[in-house]
PDB file of N, CA and C in Angstrom:
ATOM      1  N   UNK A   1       0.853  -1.185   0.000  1.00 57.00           N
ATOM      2  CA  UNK A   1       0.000   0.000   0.000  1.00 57.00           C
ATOM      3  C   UNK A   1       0.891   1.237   0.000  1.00 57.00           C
ATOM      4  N   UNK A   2       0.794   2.338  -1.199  1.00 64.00           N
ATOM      5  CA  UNK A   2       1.312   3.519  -1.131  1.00 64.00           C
ATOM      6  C   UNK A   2       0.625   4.281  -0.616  1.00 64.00           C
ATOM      7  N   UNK A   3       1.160   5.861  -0.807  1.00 59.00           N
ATOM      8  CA  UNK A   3       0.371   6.876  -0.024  1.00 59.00           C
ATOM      9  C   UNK A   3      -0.761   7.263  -1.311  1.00 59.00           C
ATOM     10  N   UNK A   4      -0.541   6.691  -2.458  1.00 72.00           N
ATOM     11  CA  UNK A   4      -1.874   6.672  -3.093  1.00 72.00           C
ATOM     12  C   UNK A   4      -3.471   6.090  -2.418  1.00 72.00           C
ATOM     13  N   UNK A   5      -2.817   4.932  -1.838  1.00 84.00           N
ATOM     14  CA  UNK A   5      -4.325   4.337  -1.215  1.00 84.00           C
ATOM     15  C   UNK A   5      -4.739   4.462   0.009  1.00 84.00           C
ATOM     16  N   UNK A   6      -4.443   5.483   0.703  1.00 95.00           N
ATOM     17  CA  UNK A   6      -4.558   6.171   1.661  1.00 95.00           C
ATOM     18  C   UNK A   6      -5.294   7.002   1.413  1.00 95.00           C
ATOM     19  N   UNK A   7      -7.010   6.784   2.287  1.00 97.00           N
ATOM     20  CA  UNK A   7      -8.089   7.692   2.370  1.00 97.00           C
ATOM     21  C   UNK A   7      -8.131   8.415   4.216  1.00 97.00           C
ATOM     22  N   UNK A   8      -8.662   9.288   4.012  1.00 98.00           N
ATOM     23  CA  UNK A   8      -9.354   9.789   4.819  1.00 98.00           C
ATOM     24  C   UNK A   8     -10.734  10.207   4.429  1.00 98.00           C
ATOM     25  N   UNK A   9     -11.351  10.311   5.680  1.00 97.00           N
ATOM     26  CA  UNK A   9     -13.038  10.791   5.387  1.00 97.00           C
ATOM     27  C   UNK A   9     -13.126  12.352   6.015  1.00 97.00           C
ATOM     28  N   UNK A  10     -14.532  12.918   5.236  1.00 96.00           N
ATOM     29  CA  UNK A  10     -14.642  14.276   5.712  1.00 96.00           C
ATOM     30  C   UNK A  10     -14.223  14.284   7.475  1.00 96.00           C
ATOM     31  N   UNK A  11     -14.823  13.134   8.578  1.00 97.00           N
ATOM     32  CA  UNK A  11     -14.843  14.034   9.757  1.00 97.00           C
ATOM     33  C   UNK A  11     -13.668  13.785   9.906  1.00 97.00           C
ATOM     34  N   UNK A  12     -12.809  13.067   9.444  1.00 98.00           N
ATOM     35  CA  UNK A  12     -11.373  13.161   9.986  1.00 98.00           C
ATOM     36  C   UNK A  12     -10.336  13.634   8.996  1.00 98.00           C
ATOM     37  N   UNK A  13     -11.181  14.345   8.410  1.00 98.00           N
ATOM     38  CA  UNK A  13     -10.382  15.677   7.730  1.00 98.00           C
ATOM     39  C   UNK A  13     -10.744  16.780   9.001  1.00 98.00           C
ATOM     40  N   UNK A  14     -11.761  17.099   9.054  1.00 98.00           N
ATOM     41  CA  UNK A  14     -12.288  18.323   9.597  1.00 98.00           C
ATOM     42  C   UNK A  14     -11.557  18.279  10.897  1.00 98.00           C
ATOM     43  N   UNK A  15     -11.052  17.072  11.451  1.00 98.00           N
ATOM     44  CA  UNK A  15     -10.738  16.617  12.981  1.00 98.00           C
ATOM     45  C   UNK A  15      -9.210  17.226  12.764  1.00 98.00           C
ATOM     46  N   UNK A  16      -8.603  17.085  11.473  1.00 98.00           N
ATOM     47  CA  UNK A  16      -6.715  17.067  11.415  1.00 98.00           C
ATOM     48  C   UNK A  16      -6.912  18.635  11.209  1.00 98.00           C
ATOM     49  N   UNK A  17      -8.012  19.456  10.816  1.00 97.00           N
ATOM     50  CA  UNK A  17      -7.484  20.773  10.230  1.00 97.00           C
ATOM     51  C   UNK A  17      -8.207  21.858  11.523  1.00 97.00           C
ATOM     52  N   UNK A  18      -9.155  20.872  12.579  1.00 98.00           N
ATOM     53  CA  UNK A  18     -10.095  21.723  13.452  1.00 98.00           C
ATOM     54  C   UNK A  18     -11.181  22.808  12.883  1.00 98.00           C
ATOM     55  N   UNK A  19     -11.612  21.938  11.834  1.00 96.00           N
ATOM     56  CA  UNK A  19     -13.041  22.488  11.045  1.00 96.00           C
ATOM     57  C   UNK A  19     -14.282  21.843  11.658  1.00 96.00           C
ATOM     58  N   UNK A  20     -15.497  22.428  11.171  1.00 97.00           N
ATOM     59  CA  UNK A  20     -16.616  22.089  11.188  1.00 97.00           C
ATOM     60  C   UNK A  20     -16.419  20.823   9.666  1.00 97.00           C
ATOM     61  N   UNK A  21     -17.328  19.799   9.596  1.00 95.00           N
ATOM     62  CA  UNK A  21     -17.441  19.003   8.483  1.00 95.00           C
ATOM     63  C   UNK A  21     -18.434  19.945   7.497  1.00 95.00           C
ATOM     64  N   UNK A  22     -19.247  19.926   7.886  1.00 97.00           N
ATOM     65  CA  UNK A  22     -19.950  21.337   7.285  1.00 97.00           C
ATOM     66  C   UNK A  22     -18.948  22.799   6.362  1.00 97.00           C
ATOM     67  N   UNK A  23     -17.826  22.793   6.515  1.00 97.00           N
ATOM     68  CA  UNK A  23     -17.311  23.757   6.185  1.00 97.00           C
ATOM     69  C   UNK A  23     -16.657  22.781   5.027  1.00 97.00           C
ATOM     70  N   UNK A  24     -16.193  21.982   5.229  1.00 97.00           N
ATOM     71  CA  UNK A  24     -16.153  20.975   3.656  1.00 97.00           C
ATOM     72  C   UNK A  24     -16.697  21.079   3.058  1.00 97.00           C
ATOM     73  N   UNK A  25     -17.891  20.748   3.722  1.00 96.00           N
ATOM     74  CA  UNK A  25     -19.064  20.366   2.534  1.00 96.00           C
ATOM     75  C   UNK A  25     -19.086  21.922   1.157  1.00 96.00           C
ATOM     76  N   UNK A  26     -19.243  22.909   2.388  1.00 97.00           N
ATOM     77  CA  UNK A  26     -19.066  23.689   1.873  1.00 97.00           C
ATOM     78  C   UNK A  26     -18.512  23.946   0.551  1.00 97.00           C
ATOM     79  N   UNK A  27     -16.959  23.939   1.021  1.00 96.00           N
ATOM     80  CA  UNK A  27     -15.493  23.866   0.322  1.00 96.00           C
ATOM     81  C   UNK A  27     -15.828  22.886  -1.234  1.00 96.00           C
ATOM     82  N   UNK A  28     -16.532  22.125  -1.138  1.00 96.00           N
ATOM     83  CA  UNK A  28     -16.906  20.909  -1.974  1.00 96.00           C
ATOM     84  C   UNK A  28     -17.631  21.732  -3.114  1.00 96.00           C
ATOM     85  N   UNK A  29     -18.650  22.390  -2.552  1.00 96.00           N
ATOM     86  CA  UNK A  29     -20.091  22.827  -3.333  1.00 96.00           C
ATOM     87  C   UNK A  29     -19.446  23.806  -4.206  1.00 96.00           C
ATOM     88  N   UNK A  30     -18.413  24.989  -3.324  1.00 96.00           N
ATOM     89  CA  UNK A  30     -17.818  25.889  -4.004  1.00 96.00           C
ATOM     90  C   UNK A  30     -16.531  25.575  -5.025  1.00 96.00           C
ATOM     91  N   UNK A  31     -16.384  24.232  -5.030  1.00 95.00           N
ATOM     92  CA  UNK A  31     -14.942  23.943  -5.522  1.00 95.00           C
ATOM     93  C   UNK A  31     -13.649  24.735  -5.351  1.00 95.00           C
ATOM     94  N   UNK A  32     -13.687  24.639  -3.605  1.00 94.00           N
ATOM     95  CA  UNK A  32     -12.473  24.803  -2.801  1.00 94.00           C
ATOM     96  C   UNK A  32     -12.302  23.884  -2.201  1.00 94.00           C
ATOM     97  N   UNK A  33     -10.146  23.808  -1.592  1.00 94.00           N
ATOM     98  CA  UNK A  33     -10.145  22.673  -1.016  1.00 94.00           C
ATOM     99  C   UNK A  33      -9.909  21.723  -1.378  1.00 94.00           C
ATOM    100  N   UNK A  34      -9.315  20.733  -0.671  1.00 96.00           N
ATOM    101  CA  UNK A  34      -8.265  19.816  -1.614  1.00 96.00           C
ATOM    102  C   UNK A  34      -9.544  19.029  -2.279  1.00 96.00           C
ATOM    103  N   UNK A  35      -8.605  18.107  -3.431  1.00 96.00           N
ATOM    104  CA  UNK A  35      -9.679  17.229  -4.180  1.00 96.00           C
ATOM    105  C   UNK A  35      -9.635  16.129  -3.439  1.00 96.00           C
ATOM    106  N   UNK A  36     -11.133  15.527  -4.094  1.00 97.00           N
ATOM    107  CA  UNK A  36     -11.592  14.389  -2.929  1.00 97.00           C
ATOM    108  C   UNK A  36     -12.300  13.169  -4.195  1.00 97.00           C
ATOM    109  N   UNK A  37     -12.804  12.690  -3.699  1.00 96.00           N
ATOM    110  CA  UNK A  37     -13.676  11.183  -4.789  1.00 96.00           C
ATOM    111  C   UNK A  37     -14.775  10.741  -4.071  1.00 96.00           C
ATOM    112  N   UNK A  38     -15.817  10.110  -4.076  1.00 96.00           N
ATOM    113  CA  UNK A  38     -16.817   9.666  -3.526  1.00 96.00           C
ATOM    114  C   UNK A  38     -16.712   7.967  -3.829  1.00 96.00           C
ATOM    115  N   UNK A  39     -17.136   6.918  -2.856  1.00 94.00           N
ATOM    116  CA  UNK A  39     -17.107   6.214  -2.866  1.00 94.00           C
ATOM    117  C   UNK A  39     -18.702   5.559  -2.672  1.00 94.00           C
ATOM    118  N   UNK A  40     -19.094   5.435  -3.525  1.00 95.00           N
ATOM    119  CA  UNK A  40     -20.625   5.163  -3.242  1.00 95.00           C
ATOM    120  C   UNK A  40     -21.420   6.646  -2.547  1.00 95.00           C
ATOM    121  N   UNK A  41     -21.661   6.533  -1.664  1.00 94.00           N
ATOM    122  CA  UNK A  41     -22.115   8.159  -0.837  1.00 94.00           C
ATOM    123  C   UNK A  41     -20.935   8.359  -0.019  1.00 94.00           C
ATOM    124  N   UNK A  42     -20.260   8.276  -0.154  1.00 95.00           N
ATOM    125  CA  UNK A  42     -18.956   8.241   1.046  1.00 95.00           C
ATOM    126  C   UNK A  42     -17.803   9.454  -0.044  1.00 95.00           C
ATOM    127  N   UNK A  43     -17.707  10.421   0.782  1.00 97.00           N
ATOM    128  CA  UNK A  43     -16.825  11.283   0.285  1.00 97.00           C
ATOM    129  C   UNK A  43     -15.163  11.240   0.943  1.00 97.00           C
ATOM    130  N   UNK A  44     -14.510  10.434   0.260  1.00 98.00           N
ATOM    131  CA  UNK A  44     -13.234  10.650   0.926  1.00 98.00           C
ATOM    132  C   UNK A  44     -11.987  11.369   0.115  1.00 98.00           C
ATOM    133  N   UNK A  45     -10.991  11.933   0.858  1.00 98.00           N
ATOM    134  CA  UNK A  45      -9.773  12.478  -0.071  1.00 98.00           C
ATOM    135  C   UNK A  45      -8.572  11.111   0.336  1.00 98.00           C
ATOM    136  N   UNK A  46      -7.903  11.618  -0.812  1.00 97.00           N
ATOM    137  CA  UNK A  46      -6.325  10.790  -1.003  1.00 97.00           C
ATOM    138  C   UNK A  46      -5.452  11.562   0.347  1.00 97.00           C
ATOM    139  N   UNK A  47      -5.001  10.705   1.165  1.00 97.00           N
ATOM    140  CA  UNK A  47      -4.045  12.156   2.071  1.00 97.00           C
ATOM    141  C   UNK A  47      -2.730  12.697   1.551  1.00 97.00           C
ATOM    142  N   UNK A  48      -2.445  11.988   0.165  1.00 97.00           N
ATOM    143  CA  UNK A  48      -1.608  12.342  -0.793  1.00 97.00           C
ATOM    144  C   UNK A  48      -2.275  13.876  -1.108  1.00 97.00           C
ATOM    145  N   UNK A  49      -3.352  14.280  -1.115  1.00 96.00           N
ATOM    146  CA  UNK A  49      -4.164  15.126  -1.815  1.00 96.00           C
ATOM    147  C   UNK A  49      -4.356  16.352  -0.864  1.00 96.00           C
ATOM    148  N   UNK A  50      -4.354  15.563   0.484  1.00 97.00           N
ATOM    149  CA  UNK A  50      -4.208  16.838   1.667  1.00 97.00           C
ATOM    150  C   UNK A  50      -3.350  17.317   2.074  1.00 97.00           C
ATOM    151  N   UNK A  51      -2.072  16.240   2.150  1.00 96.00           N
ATOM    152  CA  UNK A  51      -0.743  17.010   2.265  1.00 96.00           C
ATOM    153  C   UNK A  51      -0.137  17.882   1.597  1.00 96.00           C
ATOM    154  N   UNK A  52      -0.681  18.004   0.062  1.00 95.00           N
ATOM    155  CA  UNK A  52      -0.230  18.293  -1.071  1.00 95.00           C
ATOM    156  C   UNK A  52      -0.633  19.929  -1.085  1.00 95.00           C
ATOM    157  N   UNK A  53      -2.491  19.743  -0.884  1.00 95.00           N
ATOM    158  CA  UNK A  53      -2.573  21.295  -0.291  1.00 95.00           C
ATOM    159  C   UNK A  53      -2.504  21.428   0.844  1.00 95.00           C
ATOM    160  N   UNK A  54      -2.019  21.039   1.539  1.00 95.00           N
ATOM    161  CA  UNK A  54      -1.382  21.527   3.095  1.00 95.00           C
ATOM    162  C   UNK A  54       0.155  22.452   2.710  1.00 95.00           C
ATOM    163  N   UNK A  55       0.465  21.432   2.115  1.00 94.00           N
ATOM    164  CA  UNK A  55       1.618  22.119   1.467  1.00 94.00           C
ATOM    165  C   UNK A  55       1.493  23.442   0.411  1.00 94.00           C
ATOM    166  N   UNK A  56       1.063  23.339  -0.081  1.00 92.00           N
ATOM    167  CA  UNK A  56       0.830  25.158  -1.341  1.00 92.00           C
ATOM    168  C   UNK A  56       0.313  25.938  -0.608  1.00 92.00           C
ATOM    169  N   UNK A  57      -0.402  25.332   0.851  1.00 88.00           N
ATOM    170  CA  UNK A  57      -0.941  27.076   1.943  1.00 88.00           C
ATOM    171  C   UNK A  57       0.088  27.613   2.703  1.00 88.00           C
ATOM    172  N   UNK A  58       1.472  26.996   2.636  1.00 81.00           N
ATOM    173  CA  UNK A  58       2.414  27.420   3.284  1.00 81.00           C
ATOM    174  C   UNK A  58       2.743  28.150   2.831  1.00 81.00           C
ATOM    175  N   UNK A  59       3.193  29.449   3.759  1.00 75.00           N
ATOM    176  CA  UNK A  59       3.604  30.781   3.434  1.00 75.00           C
ATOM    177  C   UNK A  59       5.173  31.250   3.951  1.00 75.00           C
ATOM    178  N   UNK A  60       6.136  31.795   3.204  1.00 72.00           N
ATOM    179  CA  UNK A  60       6.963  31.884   4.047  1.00 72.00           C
ATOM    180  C   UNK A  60       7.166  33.437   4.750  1.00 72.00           C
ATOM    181  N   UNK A  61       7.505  33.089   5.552  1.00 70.00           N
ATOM    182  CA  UNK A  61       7.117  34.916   6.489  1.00 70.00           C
ATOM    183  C   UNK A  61       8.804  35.316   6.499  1.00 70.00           C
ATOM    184  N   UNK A  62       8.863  36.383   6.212  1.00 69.00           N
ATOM    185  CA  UNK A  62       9.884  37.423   6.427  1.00 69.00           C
ATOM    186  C   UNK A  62      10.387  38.192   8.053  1.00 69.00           C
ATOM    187  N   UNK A  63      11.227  38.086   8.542  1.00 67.00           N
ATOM    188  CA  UNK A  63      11.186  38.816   9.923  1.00 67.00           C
ATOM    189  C   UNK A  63      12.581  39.781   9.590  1.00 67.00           C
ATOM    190  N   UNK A  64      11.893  41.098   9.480  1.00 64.00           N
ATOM    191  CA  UNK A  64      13.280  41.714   9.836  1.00 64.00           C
ATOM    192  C   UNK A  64      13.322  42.614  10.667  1.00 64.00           C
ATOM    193  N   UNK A  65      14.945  42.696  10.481  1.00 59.00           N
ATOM    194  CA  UNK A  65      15.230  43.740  11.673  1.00 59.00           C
ATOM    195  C   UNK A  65      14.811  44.815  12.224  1.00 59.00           C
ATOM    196  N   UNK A  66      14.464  45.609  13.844  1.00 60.00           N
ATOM    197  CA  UNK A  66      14.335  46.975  13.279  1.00 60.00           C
ATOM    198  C   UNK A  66      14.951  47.709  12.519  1.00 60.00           C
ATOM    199  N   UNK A  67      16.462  47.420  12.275  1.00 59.00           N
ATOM    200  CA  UNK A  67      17.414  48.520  11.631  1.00 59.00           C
ATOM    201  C   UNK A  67      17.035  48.796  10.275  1.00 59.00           C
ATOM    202  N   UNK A  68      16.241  47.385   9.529  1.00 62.00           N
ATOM    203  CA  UNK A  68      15.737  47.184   8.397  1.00 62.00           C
ATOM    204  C   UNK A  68      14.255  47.885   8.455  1.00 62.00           C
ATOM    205  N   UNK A  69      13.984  47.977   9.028  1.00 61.00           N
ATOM    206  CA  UNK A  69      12.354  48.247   8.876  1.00 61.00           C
ATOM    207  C   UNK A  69      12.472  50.465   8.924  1.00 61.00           C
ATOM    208  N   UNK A  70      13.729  50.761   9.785  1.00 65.00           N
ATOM    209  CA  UNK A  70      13.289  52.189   9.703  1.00 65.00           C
ATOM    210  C   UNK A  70      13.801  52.364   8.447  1.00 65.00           C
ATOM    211  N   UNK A  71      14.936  51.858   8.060  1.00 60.00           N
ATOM    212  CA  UNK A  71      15.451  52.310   6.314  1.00 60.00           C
ATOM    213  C   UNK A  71      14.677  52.570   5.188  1.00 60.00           C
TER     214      UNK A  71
END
């Protein structure tokens, strides 16, 4: 088994990110949010698919100095 066949389901998506499942659903209707597949009525994502946008929301932050900031 790769990290291809690795599902998760909406509530334990909503459980890893501290969402409402409802706010998926959401995310779903609007086509936001990682991609997912349905399995009969069963909506699950690849966690290949969540890490993936877990990863592209990363931001990298800048900290600078004061000496930099009055210049």
């Amino acid at each position: 088994m790769n990290g291809h066949d690795l599902f998760i389901d909406q509530i334990q998506l909503a459980r890893r990110w501290k969402l409402s499942h409802r706010t998926l659903e959401r995310w779903r209707w609007l086509s936001q949010g990682p991609s997912y597949t349905k399995i009969g009525r069963r909506v699950v994502y690849r966690l290949v698919d969540v890490e993936q946008f877990e990863a592209e929301g990363l931001h990298a932050t800048t900290i600078r100095s004061e000496a930099e900031r009055r210049a």
